[in-house]
Short mmCIF file of C-alpha atoms and ligand atoms in Angstrom, two decimals:
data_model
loop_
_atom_site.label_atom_id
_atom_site.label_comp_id
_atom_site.label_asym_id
_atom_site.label_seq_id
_atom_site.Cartn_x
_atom_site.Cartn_y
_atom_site.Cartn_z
CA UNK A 1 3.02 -28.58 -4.96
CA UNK A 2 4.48 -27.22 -1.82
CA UNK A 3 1.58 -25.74 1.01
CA UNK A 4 2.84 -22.39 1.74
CA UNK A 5 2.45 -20.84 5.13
CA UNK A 6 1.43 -17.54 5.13
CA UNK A 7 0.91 -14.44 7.92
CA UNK A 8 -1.71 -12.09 6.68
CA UNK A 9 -1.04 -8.86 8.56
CA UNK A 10 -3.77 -6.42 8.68
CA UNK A 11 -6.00 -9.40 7.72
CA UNK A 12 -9.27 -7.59 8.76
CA UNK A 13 -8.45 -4.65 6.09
CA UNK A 14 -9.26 -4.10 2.58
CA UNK A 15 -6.40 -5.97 1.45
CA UNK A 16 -6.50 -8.93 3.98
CA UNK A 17 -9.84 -9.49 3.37
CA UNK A 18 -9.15 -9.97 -0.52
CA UNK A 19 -5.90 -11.69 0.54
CA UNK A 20 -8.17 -14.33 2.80
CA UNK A 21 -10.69 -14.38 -0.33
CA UNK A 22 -7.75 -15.93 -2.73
CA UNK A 23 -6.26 -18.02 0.01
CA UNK A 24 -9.86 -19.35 0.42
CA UNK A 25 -9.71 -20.47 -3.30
CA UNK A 26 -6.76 -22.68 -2.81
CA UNK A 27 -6.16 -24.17 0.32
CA UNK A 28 -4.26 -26.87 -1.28
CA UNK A 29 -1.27 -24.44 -1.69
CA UNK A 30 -1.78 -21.90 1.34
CA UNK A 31 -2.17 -22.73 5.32
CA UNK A 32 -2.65 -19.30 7.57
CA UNK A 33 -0.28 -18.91 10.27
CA UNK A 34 -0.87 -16.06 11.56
CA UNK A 35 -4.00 -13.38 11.27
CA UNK A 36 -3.57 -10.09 12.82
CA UNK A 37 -5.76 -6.63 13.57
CA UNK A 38 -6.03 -3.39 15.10
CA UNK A 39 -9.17 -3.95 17.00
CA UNK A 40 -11.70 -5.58 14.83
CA UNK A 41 -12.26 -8.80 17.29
CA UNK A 42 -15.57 -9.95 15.92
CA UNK A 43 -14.15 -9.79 12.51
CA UNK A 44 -10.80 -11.35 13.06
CA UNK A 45 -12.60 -13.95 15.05
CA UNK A 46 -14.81 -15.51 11.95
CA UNK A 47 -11.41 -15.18 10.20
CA UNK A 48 -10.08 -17.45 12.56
CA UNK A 49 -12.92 -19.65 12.69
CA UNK A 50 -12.25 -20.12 9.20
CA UNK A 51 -8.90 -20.28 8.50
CA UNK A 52 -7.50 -21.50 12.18
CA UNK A 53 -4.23 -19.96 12.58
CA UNK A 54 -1.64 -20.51 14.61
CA UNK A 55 -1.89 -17.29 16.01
CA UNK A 56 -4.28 -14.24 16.44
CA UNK A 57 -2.69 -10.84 17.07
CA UNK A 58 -4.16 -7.93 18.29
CA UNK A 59 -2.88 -4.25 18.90
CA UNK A 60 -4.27 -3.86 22.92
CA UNK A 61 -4.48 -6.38 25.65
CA UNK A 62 -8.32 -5.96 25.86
CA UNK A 63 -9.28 -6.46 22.72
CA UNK A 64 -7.01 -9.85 22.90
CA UNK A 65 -8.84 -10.34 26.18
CA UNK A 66 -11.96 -10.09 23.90
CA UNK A 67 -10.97 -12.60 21.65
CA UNK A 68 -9.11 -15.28 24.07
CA UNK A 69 -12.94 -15.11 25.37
CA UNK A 70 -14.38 -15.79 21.99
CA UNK A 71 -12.13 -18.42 21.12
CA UNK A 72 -12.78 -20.21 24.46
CA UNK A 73 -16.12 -21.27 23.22
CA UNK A 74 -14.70 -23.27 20.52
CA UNK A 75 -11.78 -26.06 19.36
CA UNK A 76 -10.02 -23.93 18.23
CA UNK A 77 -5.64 -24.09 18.95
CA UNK A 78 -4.98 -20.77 17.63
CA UNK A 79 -3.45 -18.41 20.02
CA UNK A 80 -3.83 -14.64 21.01
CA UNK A 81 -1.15 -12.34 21.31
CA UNK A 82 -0.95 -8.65 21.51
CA UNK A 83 1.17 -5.60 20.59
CA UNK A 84 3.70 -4.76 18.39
CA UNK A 85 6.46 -7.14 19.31
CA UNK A 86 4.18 -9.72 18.33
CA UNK A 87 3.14 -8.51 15.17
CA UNK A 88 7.29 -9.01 14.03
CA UNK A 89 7.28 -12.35 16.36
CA UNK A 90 4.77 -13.88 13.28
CA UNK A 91 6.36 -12.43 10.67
CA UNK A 92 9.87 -13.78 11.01
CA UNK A 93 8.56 -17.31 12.75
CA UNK A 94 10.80 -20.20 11.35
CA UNK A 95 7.00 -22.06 10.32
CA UNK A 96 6.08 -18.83 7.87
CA UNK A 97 7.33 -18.75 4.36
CA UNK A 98 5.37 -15.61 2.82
CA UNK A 99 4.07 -12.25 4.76
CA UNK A 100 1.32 -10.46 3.45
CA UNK A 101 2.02 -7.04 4.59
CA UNK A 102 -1.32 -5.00 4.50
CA UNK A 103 -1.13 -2.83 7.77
CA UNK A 104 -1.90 0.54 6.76
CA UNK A 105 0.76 3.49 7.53
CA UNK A 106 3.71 3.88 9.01
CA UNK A 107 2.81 1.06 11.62
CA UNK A 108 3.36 -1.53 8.97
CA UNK A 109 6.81 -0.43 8.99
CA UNK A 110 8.35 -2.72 11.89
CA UNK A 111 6.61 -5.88 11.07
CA UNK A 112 7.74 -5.78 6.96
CA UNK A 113 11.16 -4.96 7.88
CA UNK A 114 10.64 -8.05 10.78
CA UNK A 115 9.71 -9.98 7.70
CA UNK A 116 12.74 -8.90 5.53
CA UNK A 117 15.36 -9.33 7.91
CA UNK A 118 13.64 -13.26 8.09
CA UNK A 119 14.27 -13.79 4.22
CA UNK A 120 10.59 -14.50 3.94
CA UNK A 121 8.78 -13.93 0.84
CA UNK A 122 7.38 -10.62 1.01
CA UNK A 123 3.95 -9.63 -0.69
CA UNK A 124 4.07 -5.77 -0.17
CA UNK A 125 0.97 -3.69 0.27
CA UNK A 126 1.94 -1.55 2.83
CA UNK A 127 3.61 1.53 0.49
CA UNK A 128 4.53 3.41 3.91
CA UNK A 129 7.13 1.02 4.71
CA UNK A 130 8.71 1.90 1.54
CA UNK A 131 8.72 5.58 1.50
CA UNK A 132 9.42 5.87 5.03
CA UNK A 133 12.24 3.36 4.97
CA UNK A 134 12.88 2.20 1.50
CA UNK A 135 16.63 2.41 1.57
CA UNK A 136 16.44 0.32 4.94
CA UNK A 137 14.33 -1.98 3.98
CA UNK A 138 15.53 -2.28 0.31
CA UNK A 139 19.09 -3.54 2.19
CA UNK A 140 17.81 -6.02 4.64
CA UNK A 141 15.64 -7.28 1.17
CA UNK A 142 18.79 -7.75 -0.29
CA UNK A 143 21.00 -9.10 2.45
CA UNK A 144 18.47 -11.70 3.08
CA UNK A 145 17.53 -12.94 0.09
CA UNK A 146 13.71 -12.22 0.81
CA UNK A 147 11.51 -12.64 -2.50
CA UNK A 148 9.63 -9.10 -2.68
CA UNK A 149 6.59 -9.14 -4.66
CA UNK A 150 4.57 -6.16 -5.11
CA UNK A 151 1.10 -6.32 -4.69
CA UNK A 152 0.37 -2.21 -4.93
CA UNK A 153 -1.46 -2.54 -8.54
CA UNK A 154 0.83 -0.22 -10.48
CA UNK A 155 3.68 -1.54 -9.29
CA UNK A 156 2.50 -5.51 -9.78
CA UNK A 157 2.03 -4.35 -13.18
CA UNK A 158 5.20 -2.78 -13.77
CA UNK A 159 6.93 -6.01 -12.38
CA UNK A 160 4.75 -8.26 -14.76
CA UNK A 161 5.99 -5.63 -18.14
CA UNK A 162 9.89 -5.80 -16.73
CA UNK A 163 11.86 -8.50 -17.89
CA UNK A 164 11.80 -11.68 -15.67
CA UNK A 165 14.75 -11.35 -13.01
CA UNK A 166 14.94 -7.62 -13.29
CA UNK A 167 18.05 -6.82 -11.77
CA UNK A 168 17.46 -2.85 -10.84
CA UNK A 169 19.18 -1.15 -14.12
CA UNK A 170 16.92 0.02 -16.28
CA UNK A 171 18.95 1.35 -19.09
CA UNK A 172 21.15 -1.73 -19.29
CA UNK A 173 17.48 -3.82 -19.61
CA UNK A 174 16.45 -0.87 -22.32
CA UNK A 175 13.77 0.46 -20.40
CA UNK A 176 13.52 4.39 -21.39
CA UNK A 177 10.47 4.91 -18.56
CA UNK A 178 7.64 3.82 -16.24
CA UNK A 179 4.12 4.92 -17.01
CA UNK A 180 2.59 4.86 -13.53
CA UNK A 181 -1.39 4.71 -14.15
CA UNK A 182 -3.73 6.82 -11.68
CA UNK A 183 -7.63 7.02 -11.90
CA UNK A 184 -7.42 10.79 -11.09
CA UNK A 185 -9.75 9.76 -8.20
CA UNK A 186 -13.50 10.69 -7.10
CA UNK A 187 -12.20 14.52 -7.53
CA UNK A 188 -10.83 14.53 -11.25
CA UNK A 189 -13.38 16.98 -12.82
CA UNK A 190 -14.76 18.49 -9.35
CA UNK A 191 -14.78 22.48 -9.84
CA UNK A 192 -11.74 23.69 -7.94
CA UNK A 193 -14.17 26.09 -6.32
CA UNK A 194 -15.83 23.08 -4.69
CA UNK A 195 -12.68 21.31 -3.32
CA UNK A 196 -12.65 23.38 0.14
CA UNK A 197 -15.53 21.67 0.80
CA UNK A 198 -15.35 18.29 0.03
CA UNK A 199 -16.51 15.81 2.57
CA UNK A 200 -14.61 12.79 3.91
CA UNK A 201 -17.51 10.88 2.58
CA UNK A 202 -17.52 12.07 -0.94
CA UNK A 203 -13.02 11.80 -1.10
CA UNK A 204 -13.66 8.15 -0.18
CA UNK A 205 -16.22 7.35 -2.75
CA UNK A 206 -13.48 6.41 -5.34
CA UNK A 207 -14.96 5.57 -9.05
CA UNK A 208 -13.13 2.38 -9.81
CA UNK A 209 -11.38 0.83 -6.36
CA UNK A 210 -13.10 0.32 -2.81
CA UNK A 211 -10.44 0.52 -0.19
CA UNK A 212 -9.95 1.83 2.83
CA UNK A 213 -10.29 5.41 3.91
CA UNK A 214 -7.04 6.59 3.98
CA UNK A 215 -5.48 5.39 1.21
CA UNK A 216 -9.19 6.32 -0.24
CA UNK A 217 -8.79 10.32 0.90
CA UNK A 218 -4.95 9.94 -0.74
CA UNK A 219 -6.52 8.84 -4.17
CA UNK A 220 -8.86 11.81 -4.40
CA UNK A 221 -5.57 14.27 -3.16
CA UNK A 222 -3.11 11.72 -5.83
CA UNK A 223 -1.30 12.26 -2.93
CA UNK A 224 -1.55 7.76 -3.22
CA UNK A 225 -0.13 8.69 -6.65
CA UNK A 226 2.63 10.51 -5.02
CA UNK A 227 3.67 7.43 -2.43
CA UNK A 228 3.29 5.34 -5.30
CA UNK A 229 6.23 7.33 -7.42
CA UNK A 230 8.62 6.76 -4.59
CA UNK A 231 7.72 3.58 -4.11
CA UNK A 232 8.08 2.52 -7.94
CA UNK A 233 11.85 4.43 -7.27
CA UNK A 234 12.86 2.16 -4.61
CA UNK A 235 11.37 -0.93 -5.79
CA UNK A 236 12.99 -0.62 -9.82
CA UNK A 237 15.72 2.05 -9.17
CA UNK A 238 13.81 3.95 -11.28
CA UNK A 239 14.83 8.32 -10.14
CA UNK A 240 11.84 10.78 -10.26
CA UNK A 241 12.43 11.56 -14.25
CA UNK A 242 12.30 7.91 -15.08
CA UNK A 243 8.37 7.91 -13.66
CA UNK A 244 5.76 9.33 -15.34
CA UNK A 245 2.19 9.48 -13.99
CA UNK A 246 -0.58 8.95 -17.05
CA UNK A 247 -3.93 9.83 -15.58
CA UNK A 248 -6.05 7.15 -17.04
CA UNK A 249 -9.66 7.24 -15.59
CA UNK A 250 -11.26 3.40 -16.22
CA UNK A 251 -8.09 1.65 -14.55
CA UNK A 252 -8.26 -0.98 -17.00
CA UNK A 253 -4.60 -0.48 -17.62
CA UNK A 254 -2.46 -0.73 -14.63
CA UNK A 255 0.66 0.62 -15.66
CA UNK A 256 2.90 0.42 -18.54
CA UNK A 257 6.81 0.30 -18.87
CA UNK A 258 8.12 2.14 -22.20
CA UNK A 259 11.35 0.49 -23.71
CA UNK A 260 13.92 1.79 -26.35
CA UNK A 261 12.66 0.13 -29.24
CA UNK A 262 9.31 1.90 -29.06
CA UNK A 263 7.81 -0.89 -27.16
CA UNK A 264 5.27 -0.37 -24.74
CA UNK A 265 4.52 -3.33 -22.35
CA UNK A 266 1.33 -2.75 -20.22
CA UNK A 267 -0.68 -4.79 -17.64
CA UNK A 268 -4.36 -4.87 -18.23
CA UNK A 269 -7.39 -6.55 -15.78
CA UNK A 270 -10.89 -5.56 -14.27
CA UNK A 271 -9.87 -3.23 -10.78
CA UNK A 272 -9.69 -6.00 -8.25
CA UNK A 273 -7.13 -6.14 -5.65
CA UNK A 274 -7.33 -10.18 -6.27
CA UNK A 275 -4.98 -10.19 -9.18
CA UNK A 276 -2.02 -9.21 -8.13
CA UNK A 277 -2.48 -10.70 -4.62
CA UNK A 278 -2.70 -13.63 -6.36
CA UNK A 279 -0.21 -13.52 -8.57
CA UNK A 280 2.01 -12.30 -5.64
CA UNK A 281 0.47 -15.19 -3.72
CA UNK A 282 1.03 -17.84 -6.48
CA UNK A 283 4.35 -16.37 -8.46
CA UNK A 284 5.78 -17.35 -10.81
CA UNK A 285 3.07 -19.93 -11.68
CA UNK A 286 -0.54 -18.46 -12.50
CA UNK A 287 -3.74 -19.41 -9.93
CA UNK A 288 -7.64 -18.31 -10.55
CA UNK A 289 -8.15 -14.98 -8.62
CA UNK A 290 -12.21 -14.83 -8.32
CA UNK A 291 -11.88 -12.09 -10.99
CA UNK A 292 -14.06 -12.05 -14.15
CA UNK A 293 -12.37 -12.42 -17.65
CA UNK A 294 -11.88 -8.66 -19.14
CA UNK A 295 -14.38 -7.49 -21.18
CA UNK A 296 -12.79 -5.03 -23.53
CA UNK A 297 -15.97 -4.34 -25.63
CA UNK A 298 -17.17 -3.48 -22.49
CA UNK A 299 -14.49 -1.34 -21.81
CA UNK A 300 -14.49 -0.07 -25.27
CA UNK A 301 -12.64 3.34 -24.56
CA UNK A 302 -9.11 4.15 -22.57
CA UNK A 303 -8.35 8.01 -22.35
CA UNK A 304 -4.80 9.26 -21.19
CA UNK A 305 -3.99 12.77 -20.14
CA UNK A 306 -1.47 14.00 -18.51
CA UNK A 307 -2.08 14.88 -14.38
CA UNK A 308 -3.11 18.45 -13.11
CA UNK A 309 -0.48 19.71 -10.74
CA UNK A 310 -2.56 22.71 -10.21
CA UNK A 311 -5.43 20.74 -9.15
CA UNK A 312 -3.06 18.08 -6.97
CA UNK A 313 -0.31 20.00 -5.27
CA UNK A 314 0.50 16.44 -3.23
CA UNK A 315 1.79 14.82 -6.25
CA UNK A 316 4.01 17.68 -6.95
CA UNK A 317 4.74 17.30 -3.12
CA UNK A 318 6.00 13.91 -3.41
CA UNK A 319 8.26 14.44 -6.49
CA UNK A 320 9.43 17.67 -4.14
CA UNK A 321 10.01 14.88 -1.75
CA UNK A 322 11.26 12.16 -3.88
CA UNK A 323 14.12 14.80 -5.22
CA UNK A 324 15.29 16.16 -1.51
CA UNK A 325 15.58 12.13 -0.70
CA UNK A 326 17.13 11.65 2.74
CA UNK A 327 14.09 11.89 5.43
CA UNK A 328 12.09 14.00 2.92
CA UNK A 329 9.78 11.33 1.60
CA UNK A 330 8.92 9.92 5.52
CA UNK A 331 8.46 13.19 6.86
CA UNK A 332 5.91 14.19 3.50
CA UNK A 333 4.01 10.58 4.64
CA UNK A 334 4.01 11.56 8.54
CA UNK A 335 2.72 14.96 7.33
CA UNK A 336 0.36 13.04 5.18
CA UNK A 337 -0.97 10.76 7.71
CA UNK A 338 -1.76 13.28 10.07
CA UNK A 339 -3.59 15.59 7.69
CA UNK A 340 -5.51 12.93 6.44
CA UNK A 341 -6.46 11.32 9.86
CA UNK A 342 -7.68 15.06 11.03
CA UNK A 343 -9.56 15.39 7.50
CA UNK A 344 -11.65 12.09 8.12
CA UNK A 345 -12.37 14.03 11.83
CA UNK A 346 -13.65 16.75 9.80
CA UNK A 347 -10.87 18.94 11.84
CA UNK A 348 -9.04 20.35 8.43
CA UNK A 349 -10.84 20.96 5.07
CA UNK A 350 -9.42 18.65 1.98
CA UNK A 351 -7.43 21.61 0.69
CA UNK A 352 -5.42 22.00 4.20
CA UNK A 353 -4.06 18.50 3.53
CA UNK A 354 -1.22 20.29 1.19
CA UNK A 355 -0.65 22.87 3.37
CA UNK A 356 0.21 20.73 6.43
CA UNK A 357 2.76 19.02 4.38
CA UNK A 358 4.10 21.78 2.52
CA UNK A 359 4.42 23.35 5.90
CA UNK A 360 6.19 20.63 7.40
CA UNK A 361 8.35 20.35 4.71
CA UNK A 362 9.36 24.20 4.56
CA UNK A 363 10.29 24.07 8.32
CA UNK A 364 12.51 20.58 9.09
CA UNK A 365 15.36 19.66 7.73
CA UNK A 366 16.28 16.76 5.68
CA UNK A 367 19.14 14.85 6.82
CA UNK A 368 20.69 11.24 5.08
CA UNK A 369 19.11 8.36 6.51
CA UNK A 370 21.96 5.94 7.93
CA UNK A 371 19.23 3.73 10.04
CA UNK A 372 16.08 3.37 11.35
CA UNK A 373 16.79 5.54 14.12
CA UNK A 374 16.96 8.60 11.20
CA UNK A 375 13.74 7.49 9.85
CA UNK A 376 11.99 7.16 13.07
CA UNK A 377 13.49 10.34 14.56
CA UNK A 378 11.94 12.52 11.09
CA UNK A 379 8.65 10.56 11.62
CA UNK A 380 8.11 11.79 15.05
CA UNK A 381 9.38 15.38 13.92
CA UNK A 382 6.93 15.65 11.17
CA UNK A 383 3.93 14.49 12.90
CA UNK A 384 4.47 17.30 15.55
CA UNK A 385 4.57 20.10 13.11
CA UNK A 386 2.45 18.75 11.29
CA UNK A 387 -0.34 18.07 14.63
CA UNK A 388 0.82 22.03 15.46
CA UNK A 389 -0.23 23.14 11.25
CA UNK A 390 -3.54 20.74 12.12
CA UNK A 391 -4.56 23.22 15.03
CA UNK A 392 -3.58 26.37 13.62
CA UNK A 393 -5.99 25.62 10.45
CA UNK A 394 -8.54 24.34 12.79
CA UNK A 395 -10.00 27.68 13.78
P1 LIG B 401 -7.57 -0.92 5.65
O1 LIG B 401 -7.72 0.28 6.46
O2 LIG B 401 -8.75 -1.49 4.95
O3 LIG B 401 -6.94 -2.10 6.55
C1 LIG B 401 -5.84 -1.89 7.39
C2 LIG B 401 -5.50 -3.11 8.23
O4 LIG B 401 -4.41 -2.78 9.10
C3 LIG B 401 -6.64 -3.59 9.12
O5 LIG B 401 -6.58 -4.98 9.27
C4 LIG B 401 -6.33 -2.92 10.47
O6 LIG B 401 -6.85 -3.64 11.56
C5 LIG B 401 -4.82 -2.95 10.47
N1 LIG B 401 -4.24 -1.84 11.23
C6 LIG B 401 -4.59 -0.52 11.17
N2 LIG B 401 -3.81 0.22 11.99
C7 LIG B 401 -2.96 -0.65 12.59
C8 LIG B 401 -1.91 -0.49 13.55
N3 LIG B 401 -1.59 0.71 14.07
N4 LIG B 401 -1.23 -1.60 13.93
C9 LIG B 401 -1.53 -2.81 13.43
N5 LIG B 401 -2.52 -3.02 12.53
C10 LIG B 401 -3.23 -1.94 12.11
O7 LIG B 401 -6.40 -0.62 4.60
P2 LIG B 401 -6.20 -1.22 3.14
O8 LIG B 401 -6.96 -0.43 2.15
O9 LIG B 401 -6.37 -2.71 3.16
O10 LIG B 401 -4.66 -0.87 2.88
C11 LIG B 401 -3.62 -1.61 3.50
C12 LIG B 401 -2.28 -1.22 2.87
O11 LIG B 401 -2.30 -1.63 1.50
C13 LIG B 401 -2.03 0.29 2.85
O12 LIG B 401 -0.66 0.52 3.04
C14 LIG B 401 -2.44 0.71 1.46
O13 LIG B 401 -1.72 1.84 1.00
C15 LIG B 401 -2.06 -0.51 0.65
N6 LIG B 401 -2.84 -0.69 -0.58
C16 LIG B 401 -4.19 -0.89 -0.52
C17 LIG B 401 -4.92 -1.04 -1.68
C18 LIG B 401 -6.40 -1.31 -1.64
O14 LIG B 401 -6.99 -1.56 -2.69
N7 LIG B 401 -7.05 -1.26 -0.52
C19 LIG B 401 -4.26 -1.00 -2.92
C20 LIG B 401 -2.88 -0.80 -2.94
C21 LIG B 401 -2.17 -0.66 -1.76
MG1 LIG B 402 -2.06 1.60 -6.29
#
């Protein structure tokens, strides 16, 4: 068995943690290069303790300072850095062979496409870095050779109900279309009356999943359900008719790809994060997650119904999106971002999240992205109409 070398970023989130909780498992097969964090030092310092990296990488210089300080008190080798710069510096280090990428938002953007340019074996969490980017990063994927290996549930699933070695044509591999599974989220049979005044508190209480809070708030707005389309189009090919979002509240089944023939190959499993980072982690060979065998006589009952467009204007957003292509699907996650960041401030009500995108969508243009320099130019653009929208609805 070869030891694999991996650099967990955003190891102190949702995902790293779970990520750290697998690699704990089998430390036969996985060494840690490289841990890194927004700001959580006291965290990110145990995870060192544990797992000794080579390196420890922080956003700011003080909370480095913090943790060069910490770190002086033991044996520990591992060394801090800090900023972004660094955060690509471990993912495309000659010593790393996989990158977990579990930053959330658009800053995971420059270290994944760090990672991809490296060839390294990519484990992606980080959706943003496909919608924002996906043709960009979809070509350094493919001029490097990097392995990319979903770990987004849906989209592990659809991977494990393709054929092996999927080659991006879906008709020629007889697949007629992609059944992209979505709880409905914490807000599924809320009155619509009551929506306005949803707290952040109750949009992040999510039935099934515990995650962070913004990809939390997008699960109760589907607007995750939305990102998840596009990024289910860049990672299969797949265009916006080929995907079809089946609202499916136990998330026992976690997606499903419909062929010709009138088969319909689905990925089943408890709702833990664990199984496809390990399978991600471990592919193509099989390795014991932590998660308990499925019970399905506990399960007992799967509904389907089709989604509420009404009821989630973001997921018509992002097919709105998805269909301008271009800048349209960054700028509808900049929008996003900010919305959702001023809705956990309790700025914006939960209902203003569509209209700050919608707005920002009505007034910028979209152009054809030929670079980065497109994508980061629409990013900035949305997030200042989108900041002006937040202030306007603040009142
Ligand atoms: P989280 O908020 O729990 O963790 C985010 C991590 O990123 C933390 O380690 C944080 O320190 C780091 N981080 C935050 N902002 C940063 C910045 N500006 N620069 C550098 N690091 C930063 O988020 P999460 O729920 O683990 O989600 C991570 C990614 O995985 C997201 O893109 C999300 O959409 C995706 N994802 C998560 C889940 C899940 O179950 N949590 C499922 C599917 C996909
Ligand atoms: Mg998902």
């Amino acid at each position: 068995m070869v030891m694999q070398s991996i650099t967990v970023l955003g190891s102190t989130g949702s995902i790293g943690t779970s990520t750290l909780d697998v690699i704990a498992r089998h430390r036969d097969r996985f060494s840690v290069f490289a841990l890194t964090a927004n700001s959580q030092v006291e965290l990110l310092f145990r995870q060192c303790v544990e797992f000794k990296p080579r390196f420890a990488v922080l956003l700011d210089e003080p909370s480095a300072a913090r943790l060069r300080e910490l770190l002086a008190e033991t044996d520990l080798a591992t060394e801090v850095l800090c900023g972004v710069a660094a955060l690509e510096q471990v993912s495309r280090a000659s010593e790393v062979d996989a990158v977990m990428a579990a930053i959330v938002g658009a800053a995971g953007l420059p270290p994944t496409l760090a990672a991809a340019r490296a060839g390294k074996k990519i484990l992606l969490a980080n959706k943003e870095t496909l919608v924002l980017a996906g043709n960009v990063f979809m070509e350094a994927v493919r001029a490097s050779g990097s392995p990319l290996l979903p770990i987004d549930s849906e989209h592990n699933a659809i991977f494990q109900a393709l054929p092996r070695g999927y080659d991006g044509d879906l008709k020629q591999n007889g697949v007629s279309k992609i059944l992209l599974t979505a709880s409905g989220g914490p807000f599924r049979n809320t009155p619509l009356s009551e929506l306005q005044h949803v707290t952040p508190d109750q949009a992040c209480a999510h039935p099934n999943w515990s995650m962070g809070r913004k990809i939390s708030v997008d699960s109760a707005s589907m607007m995750n359900k939305g990102l998840e389309v596009i990024e289910a189009h860049w990672l299969f090919n797949a265009s916006a008719d080929d995907i079809q979002v089946v609202v499916h509240p136990q998330s026992v089944i976690h997606s499903l790809v419909q062929y010709v023939d009138g088969s319909v190959m689905a990925q089943l499993g408890n709702p833990d994060m664990r199984t496809p980072i390990a399978y991600g982690l471990s592919y193509p060979e099989r390795i014991d997650a932590g998660v308990a065998a499925l019970d399905l006589f506990k399960v007992a009952t799967m509904n389907f119904v089709a989604p509420d467009f009404d009821r989630f204007p973001c997921l018509s957003l992002a097919y709105q999106a998805l269909r301008a292509a271009g800048t349209a699907p960054g700028m509808l996650n900049a929008a996003n971002e900010v919305a959702v960041a001023a809705f956990l401030d309790e700025r914006i009500a939960f209902l203003d999240i569509p209209r700050v995108i919608a707005a920002v969508l009505d007034e910028l243009p979209v152009v054809d992205v030929c670079g980065l320099d497109d994508v980061l130019a629409a990013d900035a653009a949305a997030r200042r109409v989108a900041a002006e929208r937040v202030v306007a609805l603040q009142r």
